[in-house]
Coordinates of C-alpha atoms in Angstrom, one line a residue:
M644 CA 0.0 0.0 0.0
K645 CA 2.9 2.3 0.8
T646 CA 4.3 2.0 -2.8
D647 CA 0.9 3.0 -4.2
S648 CA 0.7 6.3 -2.2
Q649 CA 4.4 7.0 -3.0
S650 CA 3.8 6.6 -6.8
D651 CA 0.7 8.8 -6.5
G652 CA 2.4 11.5 -4.5
P653 CA 4.6 13.1 -7.2
S654 CA 1.9 13.1 -9.9
I655 CA -0.6 14.8 -7.6
R656 CA 2.1 17.3 -6.6
A657 CA 2.9 17.9 -10.3
A658 CA -0.8 18.4 -11.1
A659 CA -1.1 20.9 -8.2
N660 CA 1.9 22.8 -9.5
T661 CA 0.7 23.0 -13.0
G662 CA -2.7 24.2 -11.8
R663 CA -1.0 26.8 -9.7
K664 CA 1.1 27.9 -12.7
N665 CA -2.1 28.2 -14.8
D666 CA -3.8 30.2 -12.1
D667 CA -0.8 32.6 -11.9
A668 CA -0.9 33.1 -15.7
G669 CA -4.6 33.7 -15.6
N670 CA -4.3 36.2 -12.7
R671 CA -1.5 38.0 -14.5
M672 CA -3.6 38.3 -17.6
I673 CA -6.6 39.5 -15.6
S674 CA -4.6 42.1 -13.7
G675 CA -3.0 43.2 -17.0
V676 CA -6.5 43.8 -18.5
V677 CA -7.6 45.6 -15.3
V678 CA -4.5 47.8 -15.3
H679 CA -5.0 48.5 -19.1
F680 CA -8.6 49.7 -18.5
A681 CA -7.7 51.6 -15.4
M682 CA -5.0 53.5 -17.3
R683 CA -7.4 54.2 -20.2
A684 CA -10.1 55.4 -17.8
W685 CA -7.4 57.6 -16.1
Q686 CA -6.3 59.1 -19.4
M687 CA -10.0 59.8 -20.4
D688 CA -10.4 61.4 -17.0
Q689 CA -7.3 63.6 -17.5
R690 CA -8.6 64.6 -21.0
S691 CA -12.0 65.5 -19.7
T692 CA -10.6 67.5 -16.8
K693 CA -8.2 69.4 -19.2
A694 CA -11.2 70.1 -21.5
R695 CA -13.2 71.4 -18.5
S696 CA -10.3 73.6 -17.3
I697 CA -9.9 75.1 -20.9
T698 CA -13.5 76.2 -21.1

């Protein structure tokens, strides 16, 4: 029985690691999109405040 659990251990660990890597990549992509939209919103805000200050 010990040999079974030992052979299972590494594969389970590997699966957990690949899952974690995929999560990291997904989170990085999501945060990148969020940052992109935040920057765009900030730029639009800057433009609108400039337009307001000119008038």
